[in-house]
Short mmCIF file of C-alpha atoms in Angstrom, two decimals:
data_model
loop_
_atom_site.label_atom_id
_atom_site.label_comp_id
_atom_site.label_asym_id
_atom_site.label_seq_id
_atom_site.Cartn_x
_atom_site.Cartn_y
_atom_site.Cartn_z
CA MET A 1 0.00 0.00 0.00
CA ASP A 2 2.86 2.41 0.81
CA GLY A 3 4.35 1.77 -2.57
CA PHE A 4 1.04 2.65 -4.29
CA LEU A 5 0.71 5.88 -2.33
CA ARG A 6 4.26 6.94 -3.19
CA TRP A 7 3.56 6.15 -6.87
CA PHE A 8 0.24 8.01 -6.89
CA PHE A 9 1.86 11.07 -5.19
CA ALA A 10 4.68 11.09 -7.72
CA PHE A 11 2.20 10.59 -10.62
CA ILE A 12 -0.11 13.46 -9.59
CA SER A 13 2.84 15.70 -8.70
CA ALA A 14 4.35 15.22 -12.15
CA MET A 15 0.99 16.02 -13.80
CA LEU A 16 0.39 19.13 -11.65
CA GLU A 17 3.95 20.23 -12.32
CA GLY A 18 3.17 20.05 -16.04
CA TYR A 19 0.05 22.23 -15.56
CA ALA A 20 2.13 24.62 -13.44
CA MET A 21 4.72 24.87 -16.21
CA ILE A 22 1.94 25.65 -18.73
CA PHE A 23 0.51 28.45 -16.64
CA LYS A 24 3.99 29.62 -15.71
CA GLY A 25 5.00 29.62 -19.36
CA ILE A 26 1.87 31.55 -20.44
CA GLY A 27 2.26 33.98 -17.57
CA GLY A 28 5.94 34.38 -18.26
CA GLY A 29 5.25 35.00 -21.93
CA ILE A 30 2.65 37.69 -21.15
CA ILE A 31 5.00 39.35 -18.66
CA LYS A 32 7.80 39.27 -21.21
CA ILE A 33 5.58 40.76 -23.93
CA PHE A 34 4.58 43.69 -21.73
CA ASN A 35 8.02 44.19 -20.05
CA ILE A 36 8.33 47.88 -20.94
CA LYS A 37 11.55 48.30 -18.89
CA ASN A 38 13.31 45.65 -20.97
CA TYR A 39 12.28 47.40 -24.19
CA ILE A 40 13.64 50.70 -22.87
CA ASP A 41 16.98 49.09 -21.98
CA ILE A 42 17.24 47.53 -25.45
CA PHE A 43 16.37 50.88 -27.06
CA LYS A 44 19.06 52.68 -25.04
CA ALA A 45 21.63 50.05 -25.96
CA TYR A 46 21.12 50.47 -29.70
CA SER A 47 19.87 54.08 -30.06
CA GLN A 48 23.39 55.53 -29.90
CA GLU A 49 24.06 53.99 -33.32
CA PHE A 50 20.89 55.50 -34.94
CA GLY A 51 21.09 58.09 -37.64
CA PRO A 52 18.14 60.39 -38.53
CA ALA A 53 16.53 57.64 -40.66
CA GLY A 54 17.03 55.09 -37.91
CA TRP A 55 15.28 57.29 -35.34
CA ILE A 56 12.32 57.80 -37.67
CA LEU A 57 12.02 54.09 -38.49
CA SER A 58 12.40 53.07 -34.86
CA ILE A 59 9.59 55.42 -33.76
CA LEU A 60 7.34 54.13 -36.58
CA SER A 61 8.12 50.54 -35.60
CA VAL A 62 7.15 51.21 -31.97
CA LEU A 63 3.89 52.85 -33.05
CA VAL A 64 3.02 49.96 -35.38
CA VAL A 65 3.72 47.36 -32.66
CA ILE A 66 1.59 49.31 -30.17
CA ALA A 67 -1.24 49.56 -32.71
CA ILE A 68 -1.10 45.80 -33.38
CA HIS A 69 -1.28 44.98 -29.69
CA VAL A 70 -4.18 47.39 -29.14
CA LEU A 71 -6.03 45.80 -32.08
CA ILE A 72 -5.43 42.29 -30.67
CA ILE A 73 -6.75 43.35 -27.27
CA LEU A 74 -9.86 44.94 -28.84
CA LEU A 75 -10.56 41.78 -30.87
CA ILE A 76 -10.26 39.64 -27.73
CA ILE A 77 -12.65 41.93 -25.84
CA MET A 78 -15.18 41.88 -28.73
CA ALA A 79 -14.99 38.08 -28.93
CA ILE A 80 -15.63 37.78 -25.21
CA ARG A 81 -18.60 40.18 -25.41
CA LYS A 82 -20.10 38.28 -28.36
CA TYR A 83 -19.72 35.00 -26.55
CA VAL A 84 -21.40 36.42 -23.44
CA ARG A 85 -24.31 37.77 -25.52
CA PHE A 86 -24.66 34.51 -27.46
CA ARG A 87 -24.65 32.51 -24.26
CA HIS A 88 -27.22 34.86 -22.74
CA SER A 89 -29.53 34.50 -25.79
CA ILE A 90 -29.27 30.70 -25.64
CA VAL A 91 -30.19 30.70 -21.97
CA SER A 92 -33.10 33.09 -22.63
CA ASN A 93 -34.38 30.94 -25.51
CA GLU A 94 -34.20 27.84 -23.36
CA ASP A 95 -36.22 29.61 -20.67
CA LEU A 96 -38.82 30.72 -23.25
CA LEU A 97 -39.11 27.23 -24.72
CA GLU A 98 -39.61 25.83 -21.25
CA GLU A 99 -42.35 28.39 -20.52
CA ILE A 100 -44.05 27.65 -23.87
CA SER A 101 -44.00 23.94 -23.08
CA VAL A 102 -45.62 24.57 -19.70
CA LEU A 103 -48.29 26.81 -21.29
CA GLN A 104 -49.07 24.21 -23.96
CA LYS A 105 -49.61 21.59 -21.29
CA ARG A 106 -51.96 23.95 -19.45
CA VAL A 107 -53.90 24.71 -22.65
CA MET A 108 -54.31 20.99 -23.38
CA LYS A 109 -55.52 20.41 -19.84
CA MET A 110 -58.04 23.30 -20.05
CA SER A 111 -59.21 22.08 -23.47
CA LYS A 112 -59.87 18.63 -22.08
CA GLU A 113 -61.79 20.08 -19.13
CA LYS A 114 -63.95 22.25 -21.39
CA ASP A 115 -64.67 19.31 -23.70
CA GLU A 116 -65.94 17.41 -20.69
CA ILE A 117 -68.12 20.36 -19.64
CA MET A 118 -69.57 20.65 -23.17
CA ALA A 119 -70.25 16.90 -23.22
CA MET A 120 -72.23 17.20 -19.99
CA LYS A 121 -74.16 20.21 -21.40
CA VAL A 122 -75.14 18.25 -24.50
CA ALA A 123 -76.17 15.26 -22.40
CA GLN A 124 -78.40 17.54 -20.26
CA MET A 125 -80.03 18.96 -23.41
CA GLY A 126 -80.94 15.48 -24.61
CA GLY A 127 -78.11 14.96 -27.06
CA GLY A 128 -78.09 11.29 -26.13
CA GLY A 129 -75.04 9.34 -25.07
CA MET A 130 -71.51 10.65 -25.25
CA ALA A 131 -71.21 13.97 -27.12
CA PRO A 132 -68.50 14.21 -29.73
CA SER A 133 -65.37 16.23 -29.02
CA ILE A 134 -65.55 19.88 -30.05
CA ASN A 135 -62.41 21.56 -31.28
CA MET A 136 -61.39 24.82 -29.60
CA MET A 137 -60.76 26.37 -33.01
CA ASP A 138 -64.33 25.65 -34.18
CA THR A 139 -66.38 27.15 -31.36
CA ASP A 140 -66.36 29.82 -28.69
CA PHE A 141 -66.16 28.50 -25.14
CA GLU A 142 -67.59 31.54 -23.40
CA SER A 143 -70.33 30.44 -21.00
CA GLU A 144 -73.05 32.19 -23.02
CA ASP A 145 -72.14 30.55 -26.32
CA ALA A 146 -71.38 27.17 -24.77
CA GLU A 147 -75.06 26.71 -24.00
CA ASN A 148 -76.01 27.51 -27.61
CA ILE A 149 -73.64 25.12 -29.38
CA GLN A 150 -74.17 21.40 -29.75
CA GLN A 151 -73.70 18.79 -32.41
CA ALA A 152 -76.72 18.69 -34.72
CA ALA A 153 -78.66 15.46 -34.38
CA GLY A 154 -79.59 15.10 -38.04
CA GLU A 155 -76.66 16.66 -39.90
CA GLU A 156 -73.09 15.57 -39.30
CA GLY A 157 -70.57 18.41 -38.90
CA VAL A 158 -73.18 21.19 -38.43
CA PHE A 159 -73.06 23.21 -35.23
CA ILE A 160 -76.35 24.49 -33.84
CA THR A 161 -75.82 28.05 -32.61
CA GLN A 162 -77.63 31.35 -32.24
CA THR A 163 -74.43 33.30 -32.86
CA ARG A 164 -74.11 34.81 -36.38
CA ARG A 165 -70.64 35.12 -37.82
CA PHE A 166 -71.74 36.62 -41.18
CA SER A 167 -73.67 39.74 -40.20
CA LYS A 168 -73.60 41.47 -43.63
CA LEU A 169 -74.59 38.34 -45.53
CA PHE A 170 -77.41 37.75 -43.04
CA GLU A 171 -78.71 41.27 -43.85
CA VAL A 172 -78.74 40.29 -47.53
CA ASP A 173 -80.77 37.17 -46.70
CA MET A 174 -83.29 39.30 -44.80
CA PHE A 175 -83.56 41.88 -47.60
CA TYR A 176 -84.27 39.32 -50.32
CA LYS A 177 -87.01 37.55 -48.37
CA ASP A 178 -89.48 40.16 -49.63
CA TYR A 179 -87.56 41.23 -52.74
CA THR A 180 -89.47 42.09 -55.90
CA PRO A 181 -87.31 42.28 -59.05
CA PRO A 182 -87.69 45.37 -61.25
CA ALA A 183 -89.39 45.37 -64.62
CA TYR A 184 -86.45 44.60 -66.89
CA ASN A 185 -86.20 45.90 -70.44
CA ASP A 186 -85.91 42.73 -72.52
CA GLU A 187 -86.32 44.43 -75.90
CA ILE A 188 -83.19 46.56 -76.14
CA SER A 189 -80.29 45.52 -78.41
CA LEU A 190 -76.57 45.67 -77.74
CA GLU A 191 -76.21 48.67 -80.01
CA GLY A 192 -79.06 50.36 -78.14
CA ILE A 193 -77.34 49.68 -74.81
CA CYS A 194 -74.14 51.33 -76.05
CA ASP A 195 -75.94 54.40 -77.45
CA GLN A 196 -78.15 54.88 -74.39
CA PHE A 197 -75.25 54.54 -71.96
CA ARG A 198 -73.13 57.06 -73.86
CA ASN A 199 -76.00 59.53 -73.84
CA PHE A 200 -76.75 58.85 -70.15
CA ALA A 201 -73.10 59.41 -69.17
CA CYS A 202 -73.09 62.70 -71.09
CA ASN A 203 -76.50 63.94 -69.96
CA LYS A 204 -76.57 62.81 -66.30
CA MET A 205 -72.92 62.32 -65.33
CA HIS A 206 -71.23 64.93 -67.57
CA LEU A 207 -68.81 62.26 -68.78
CA PHE A 208 -67.93 62.05 -72.44
CA TYR A 209 -66.94 58.72 -74.01
CA GLU A 210 -66.33 57.81 -77.61
CA ILE A 211 -68.81 55.27 -78.91
CA LYS A 212 -65.89 52.93 -79.70
CA THR A 213 -64.85 52.92 -76.01
CA VAL A 214 -68.35 51.90 -74.94
CA ARG A 215 -68.47 49.15 -77.58
CA LEU A 216 -65.10 47.82 -76.41
CA PHE A 217 -66.31 47.77 -72.81
CA VAL A 218 -69.48 45.81 -73.61
CA ALA A 219 -67.61 43.43 -75.93
CA GLY A 220 -65.04 42.90 -73.18
CA MET A 221 -67.84 41.80 -70.85
CA ALA A 222 -68.75 39.11 -73.37
CA SER A 223 -65.22 37.71 -73.62
CA THR A 224 -64.10 37.64 -69.98
CA LYS A 225 -65.14 38.41 -66.41
CA LEU A 226 -62.08 40.63 -65.85
CA ILE A 227 -61.67 43.93 -67.68
CA ILE A 228 -58.61 46.17 -67.22
CA LEU A 229 -59.00 49.89 -68.00
CA GLN A 230 -55.55 51.38 -68.48
CA GLY A 231 -54.18 54.71 -69.59
CA ILE A 232 -53.10 58.11 -68.37
CA SER A 233 -54.75 59.74 -65.37
CA GLY A 234 -57.91 61.77 -65.97
CA THR A 235 -59.30 59.84 -68.95
CA GLY A 236 -62.26 58.39 -67.06
CA LYS A 237 -61.04 54.91 -66.13
CA THR A 238 -62.78 54.87 -62.75
CA SER A 239 -65.77 56.85 -64.00
CA LEU A 240 -66.61 54.37 -66.77
CA PRO A 241 -67.66 51.39 -64.59
CA TYR A 242 -69.05 53.77 -61.95
CA SER A 243 -71.34 55.51 -64.44
CA PHE A 244 -72.26 52.17 -66.08
CA GLY A 245 -73.53 50.97 -62.70
CA LYS A 246 -75.57 54.16 -62.32
CA PHE A 247 -76.96 53.65 -65.81
CA LEU A 248 -78.16 50.15 -64.90
CA GLY A 249 -79.60 51.36 -61.60
CA VAL A 250 -77.26 49.05 -59.67
CA ASP A 251 -74.36 50.91 -58.09
CA THR A 252 -70.87 49.54 -58.78
CA THR A 253 -69.06 48.24 -55.69
CA ILE A 254 -65.73 50.07 -55.43
CA ALA A 255 -62.73 48.44 -53.73
CA SER A 256 -59.74 50.77 -53.45
CA VAL A 257 -56.68 48.55 -53.68
CA GLN A 258 -53.95 49.34 -51.12
CA PRO A 259 -50.17 48.76 -51.47
CA SER A 260 -50.27 46.45 -48.44
CA TRP A 261 -52.60 43.90 -50.05
CA ARG A 262 -50.82 40.55 -50.04
CA ASP A 263 -53.53 37.89 -50.08
CA ARG A 264 -57.23 37.27 -50.71
CA THR A 265 -58.31 38.28 -47.18
CA GLU A 266 -58.03 41.95 -48.17
CA LEU A 267 -60.62 41.37 -50.88
CA PHE A 268 -62.98 38.78 -49.40
CA GLY A 269 -62.39 39.04 -45.64
CA TYR A 270 -61.37 36.42 -43.10
CA PHE A 271 -62.65 34.48 -40.10
CA ASN A 272 -61.44 35.83 -36.75
CA GLU A 273 -60.80 32.85 -34.49
CA PHE A 274 -60.78 35.06 -31.40
CA THR A 275 -64.12 36.85 -31.89
CA LYS A 276 -65.70 34.00 -33.91
CA ASN A 277 -66.89 36.55 -36.49
CA PHE A 278 -66.13 36.69 -40.19
CA ASN A 279 -64.74 40.09 -41.16
CA GLU A 280 -66.78 40.63 -44.32
CA THR A 281 -65.90 43.07 -47.07
CA GLU A 282 -68.23 44.89 -49.43
CA VAL A 283 -66.82 42.81 -52.27
CA LEU A 284 -67.86 39.60 -50.52
CA ARG A 285 -71.29 41.05 -49.82
CA ARG A 286 -71.75 42.03 -53.48
CA ILE A 287 -70.74 38.57 -54.72
CA TYR A 288 -73.20 36.96 -52.31
CA GLU A 289 -75.98 39.41 -53.20
CA ALA A 290 -75.47 38.77 -56.93
CA SER A 291 -76.59 35.17 -56.40
CA TYR A 292 -80.04 36.46 -55.36
CA ASN A 293 -80.76 38.80 -58.28
CA ASP A 294 -80.66 38.91 -62.08
CA ASN A 295 -78.88 42.26 -62.24
CA VAL A 296 -75.66 43.04 -64.07
CA ASN A 297 -73.24 43.49 -61.15
CA LEU A 298 -69.87 45.25 -61.35
CA ILE A 299 -67.01 45.29 -58.84
CA LEU A 300 -64.38 47.97 -59.42
CA LEU A 301 -60.79 47.29 -58.29
CA ASP A 302 -59.50 50.85 -58.30
CA GLU A 303 -55.73 51.24 -58.85
CA MET A 304 -55.52 47.46 -59.05
CA ASN A 305 -51.77 47.34 -59.82
CA ILE A 306 -50.71 49.46 -56.84
CA ALA A 307 -50.26 46.00 -55.25
CA ARG A 308 -49.36 42.76 -57.02
CA ILE A 309 -52.54 41.41 -58.62
CA GLU A 310 -51.15 37.87 -58.54
CA TYR A 311 -51.16 38.01 -54.73
CA TYR A 312 -54.62 39.21 -53.71
CA PHE A 313 -56.55 38.12 -56.85
CA ALA A 314 -54.76 34.84 -57.58
CA GLU A 315 -57.54 32.56 -56.35
CA MET A 316 -60.19 34.40 -58.35
CA LEU A 317 -58.03 34.21 -61.49
CA SER A 318 -57.90 30.44 -61.10
CA ILE A 319 -61.63 30.15 -60.40
CA LEU A 320 -62.63 32.19 -63.45
CA GLU A 321 -60.53 29.90 -65.67
CA MET A 322 -62.53 26.80 -64.77
CA PRO A 323 -64.61 25.71 -67.80
CA ASN A 324 -67.50 24.50 -65.64
CA ALA A 325 -69.21 27.45 -63.93
CA ASP A 326 -70.67 25.10 -61.31
CA GLU A 327 -67.13 24.75 -59.95
CA TRP A 328 -66.73 28.48 -59.37
CA GLU A 329 -66.62 28.30 -55.59
CA LEU A 330 -64.74 30.25 -52.95
CA ASP A 331 -63.83 28.54 -49.66
CA LEU A 332 -64.64 30.88 -46.78
CA VAL A 333 -64.81 28.77 -43.59
CA PRO A 334 -63.84 25.15 -42.84
CA ASN A 335 -67.00 24.23 -40.92
CA VAL A 336 -70.78 24.77 -40.96
CA TRP A 337 -72.91 26.65 -38.44
CA SER A 338 -76.69 26.48 -38.41
CA SER A 339 -76.79 30.30 -38.48
CA ASP A 340 -74.68 30.60 -41.66
CA PRO A 341 -76.15 32.47 -44.67
CA VAL A 342 -78.67 30.60 -46.78
CA LYS A 343 -76.57 30.43 -49.96
CA LEU A 344 -73.35 29.41 -48.21
CA GLU A 345 -72.96 25.70 -48.93
CA HIS A 346 -70.62 23.78 -46.62
CA GLY A 347 -68.58 26.91 -46.00
CA ARG A 348 -68.21 27.64 -49.73
CA LEU A 349 -69.61 30.56 -51.70
CA ARG A 350 -70.72 30.00 -55.30
CA ILE A 351 -69.48 32.74 -57.66
CA PRO A 352 -72.49 33.76 -59.81
CA GLN A 353 -72.26 34.42 -63.54
CA ASN A 354 -73.88 37.87 -63.39
CA ILE A 355 -70.87 39.64 -61.90
CA TRP A 356 -67.84 41.28 -63.56
CA TYR A 357 -64.57 42.61 -62.13
CA VAL A 358 -63.26 45.85 -63.62
CA GLY A 359 -59.76 47.04 -62.68
CA THR A 360 -58.16 50.40 -63.36
CA ALA A 361 -54.39 50.51 -63.90
CA ASN A 362 -51.84 53.30 -64.16
CA ASN A 363 -48.34 52.71 -65.48
CA ASP A 364 -45.93 54.75 -63.36
CA ASP A 365 -43.18 54.32 -60.77
CA SER A 366 -45.66 53.76 -57.92
CA THR A 367 -47.31 50.70 -59.51
CA TYR A 368 -46.37 47.13 -60.46
CA ALA A 369 -46.25 45.87 -64.01
CA ILE A 370 -49.21 43.64 -64.87
CA SER A 371 -47.97 40.16 -65.75
CA ASP A 372 -48.87 38.11 -68.82
CA LYS A 373 -50.82 35.72 -66.58
CA VAL A 374 -53.27 38.51 -65.74
CA TYR A 375 -53.36 40.09 -69.19
CA ASP A 376 -54.11 36.76 -70.86
CA ARG A 377 -57.15 36.24 -68.63
CA ALA A 378 -58.44 39.81 -68.93
CA GLN A 379 -59.55 42.16 -71.67
CA PRO A 380 -57.48 45.37 -71.51
CA ILE A 381 -59.06 48.58 -72.78
CA ASN A 382 -56.85 51.60 -73.39
CA LEU A 383 -58.23 55.02 -72.42
CA ASP A 384 -55.59 57.42 -73.69
CA ALA A 385 -57.66 60.33 -74.97
CA LYS A 386 -59.62 62.96 -73.11
CA GLY A 387 -63.35 62.86 -73.81
CA VAL A 388 -64.76 65.42 -76.22
CA ALA A 389 -68.00 67.09 -75.16
CA PHE A 390 -71.10 66.56 -77.28
CA GLU A 391 -74.85 67.16 -77.06
CA ALA A 392 -76.96 64.23 -75.89
CA PRO A 393 -80.73 63.82 -75.53
CA GLU A 394 -82.37 63.30 -72.13
CA THR A 395 -81.66 59.69 -71.21
CA GLY A 396 -82.64 57.79 -68.09
CA THR A 397 -81.49 54.58 -66.49
CA LEU A 398 -81.93 51.12 -68.00
CA ALA A 399 -83.23 48.08 -66.10
CA LEU A 400 -81.14 45.41 -67.80
CA SER A 401 -81.22 41.80 -66.68
CA PHE A 402 -78.27 39.46 -66.90
CA THR A 403 -80.50 36.88 -68.59
CA HIS A 404 -81.29 39.28 -71.45
CA LEU A 405 -77.68 40.49 -71.74
CA ASP A 406 -76.42 36.91 -71.87
CA ALA A 407 -79.00 36.09 -74.53
CA LEU A 408 -77.82 39.09 -76.58
CA PHE A 409 -74.25 37.83 -76.31
CA ASN A 410 -75.20 34.33 -77.45
CA ASP A 411 -77.26 35.76 -80.29
CA ALA A 412 -74.23 37.81 -81.43
CA PHE A 413 -71.99 34.72 -81.32
CA GLU A 414 -74.35 32.99 -83.75
CA LYS A 415 -75.05 35.94 -86.08
CA TYR A 416 -71.61 37.55 -86.32
CA PRO A 417 -68.91 34.88 -85.95
CA VAL A 418 -65.46 35.82 -87.19
CA SER A 419 -65.38 35.10 -90.92
CA GLU A 420 -63.43 32.11 -92.18
CA GLU A 421 -61.29 34.39 -94.34
CA ASN A 422 -60.20 36.50 -91.39
CA MET A 423 -59.65 33.43 -89.20
CA LYS A 424 -57.37 32.03 -91.88
CA LYS A 425 -55.42 35.31 -91.96
CA ILE A 426 -55.12 35.27 -88.16
CA HIS A 427 -53.71 31.72 -88.18
CA GLN A 428 -51.25 32.68 -90.93
CA LEU A 429 -50.23 35.72 -88.87
CA ASP A 430 -49.72 33.42 -85.89
CA LEU A 431 -47.34 31.24 -87.91
CA TRP A 432 -45.47 34.32 -89.18
CA VAL A 433 -45.00 35.73 -85.65
CA ILE A 434 -43.84 32.34 -84.32
CA ASP A 435 -41.30 32.02 -87.12
CA LYS A 436 -39.92 35.57 -86.94
CA LEU A 437 -40.35 36.58 -83.29
CA ARG A 438 -40.85 33.30 -81.41
CA VAL A 439 -44.16 34.46 -79.89
CA ALA A 440 -47.38 32.41 -80.10
CA PHE A 441 -50.98 33.56 -79.68
CA GLY A 442 -52.29 30.73 -77.53
CA ASN A 443 -55.72 29.08 -77.64
CA ARG A 444 -57.12 31.26 -74.85
CA ILE A 445 -56.62 34.46 -76.86
CA ILE A 446 -58.13 32.94 -80.00
CA LYS A 447 -61.16 31.85 -77.96
CA GLN A 448 -61.54 35.32 -76.43
CA MET A 449 -61.31 36.87 -79.88
CA GLY A 450 -64.13 34.60 -81.02
CA LEU A 451 -66.30 36.02 -78.22
CA PHE A 452 -65.14 39.63 -78.34
CA VAL A 453 -65.41 40.35 -82.07
CA PRO A 454 -69.03 39.18 -82.66
CA VAL A 455 -70.33 41.27 -79.76
CA TYR A 456 -68.27 44.26 -80.92
CA VAL A 457 -69.96 43.94 -84.31
CA ALA A 458 -73.40 43.59 -82.69
CA CYS A 459 -72.70 46.81 -80.79
CA GLY A 460 -72.27 48.64 -84.10
CA GLY A 461 -68.56 48.14 -84.80
CA GLU A 462 -66.74 46.48 -87.69
CA GLU A 463 -65.22 43.02 -87.60
CA LEU A 464 -61.70 44.07 -88.63
CA ASP A 465 -61.68 46.85 -86.00
CA GLY A 466 -62.48 44.28 -83.32
CA ILE A 467 -59.78 41.90 -84.55
CA ASP A 468 -57.35 44.79 -84.79
CA TYR A 469 -58.00 45.77 -81.17
CA VAL A 470 -57.49 42.25 -79.82
CA LEU A 471 -54.25 41.84 -81.79
CA ALA A 472 -52.88 45.14 -80.48
CA THR A 473 -53.83 44.77 -76.82
CA LYS A 474 -53.41 41.04 -76.23
CA ILE A 475 -50.87 39.75 -78.77
CA PHE A 476 -48.53 42.50 -79.94
CA ARG A 477 -48.32 43.72 -76.35
CA LYS A 478 -46.25 40.58 -75.65
CA PHE A 479 -43.47 42.00 -77.85
CA GLU A 480 -42.47 44.39 -75.05
CA SER A 481 -40.75 41.48 -73.28
CA LEU A 482 -38.50 40.86 -76.31
CA ASN A 483 -35.19 42.52 -77.15
CA LEU A 484 -36.82 44.94 -79.57
CA ALA A 485 -33.59 46.84 -80.24
CA MET A 486 -32.47 43.75 -82.19
CA LEU A 487 -35.82 43.24 -83.91
CA ARG A 488 -36.41 46.56 -85.66
CA ASP A 489 -36.30 44.97 -89.11
CA GLU A 490 -38.77 42.25 -88.09
CA LEU A 491 -41.22 44.86 -86.75
CA LYS A 492 -41.04 46.75 -90.05
CA GLU A 493 -41.66 43.51 -91.93
CA LEU A 494 -44.65 42.81 -89.68
CA VAL A 495 -46.19 46.20 -90.52
CA VAL A 496 -45.79 45.44 -94.22
CA TYR A 497 -47.28 41.97 -93.69
CA MET A 498 -50.31 43.41 -91.84
CA ASN A 499 -51.02 45.92 -94.62
CA LYS A 500 -50.65 43.25 -97.28
CA SER A 501 -52.77 40.63 -95.48
CA PHE A 502 -55.64 42.72 -94.06
CA GLY A 503 -55.53 45.73 -96.37
CA LYS A 504 -53.62 48.98 -96.18
CA ASN A 505 -54.54 51.20 -93.18
CA ARG A 506 -57.20 48.73 -92.02
CA MET A 507 -55.37 47.58 -88.87
CA LYS A 508 -54.75 51.04 -87.44
CA GLU A 509 -54.46 50.09 -83.75
CA SER A 510 -51.94 47.34 -84.41
CA ILE A 511 -49.78 49.28 -86.84
CA ALA A 512 -49.74 52.36 -84.59
CA TYR A 513 -48.64 50.18 -81.67
CA LEU A 514 -45.89 48.47 -83.69
CA GLU A 515 -44.58 51.82 -84.95
CA ARG A 516 -44.56 53.13 -81.36
CA LEU A 517 -42.47 50.12 -80.32
CA GLN A 518 -39.96 50.89 -83.06
CA LYS A 519 -39.54 54.43 -81.75
CA LEU A 520 -39.22 53.45 -78.10
CA PHE A 521 -36.58 50.77 -78.56
#
């Protein structure tokens, strides 16, 4: 045993001596580095041999060495401070995570207790047997509401409640209980609608529109549910849909787009889980109300490109592209309450056919560029000229039903289809543009042209003018994304081709646009 103790003492002593040498060596090194007296003695020993240059270099050397040491000390201090802060944040995060875990356990415990209370309430009311579990996110557990909510006996997934989460839509339900539709004018033609509206806007609203602008607007309604009015400020972009609503006796719902709009909730509203109310917008109310009546309903998205359209209007763009109108549905809430609006089916709102969306767009530094995705689904109408005043007869409002307007559209499709000759020229133009500029029309645009042009003709316009307008606003507009500085010759050839194919000076809109592109790039 004595031998082991002597060995262990010698072993530990040798190890501790090694640690002592390490600390002694580090301490000795630090002392030697900062031994100012030794540096002074060395300087005195050699300074007698310095010339003027030596003195200058020696002073500079001392300053540089001092600066290096100061920098090293500062870096060490900063590293220590960062480590302390990092360690403090880790400790704080660990404390927060621990608190969150405790709170989650408490919430789960309270949720279980409230489920048991609700089960007893349902049993007392005669629900029969064990009541199903009710999710905290689906119902309000305030004592007042708890007595009003129970699982419906006959319908699975429906909550019986006296609380109304759609107050505006409920008002619409109440209004249309005793609603009597107006006496619609079912004799007027599309050309008559255009003439009467132009006279009404002049006589009653003091707004002056060219007859071509009105025809384009009505024809746009036949080709798509989204119309974009674009142009310089002060040309009547907002006034056009506003006055059209006044003309029909059904005011246009105006939604002023804000730069902060990022998703659909800004347009349609959202369900507040805390208050258990749906924050409804006027747009949502108008869509819901349109399902009750046969009016022509307009929703105006004013300054629509002040925020990105693809963000807040993306879902509606997808819905409007569905070929089957029965699938045009908007999901609002994930569950069903017995007090929900009448026409809300399983939390989904059907988008009716008698409603159009009209957006106004300015092209300046404060707005976003409208993407091809939006342009392809919409009918753009350019308002670049100030209205010229004219005399108009006294003209009143028009009670126009969607049923009659839709019948007029269908009648125009049958009577004034695009001629086979012009369709052949359009397909040849498509092949020419693909070959020279690598841009294709797409089936959607051809389909929209087949709807737009016949209605434009029925409104009093000419077929080539309608084709010309679609080519300029929906096809040649795509050229702006090309490197036009390298395609000047091709654009000139295209102008010559247009004059040769459709007749000289017949395609004025398209040729003017192509010539403008040549000047800009």
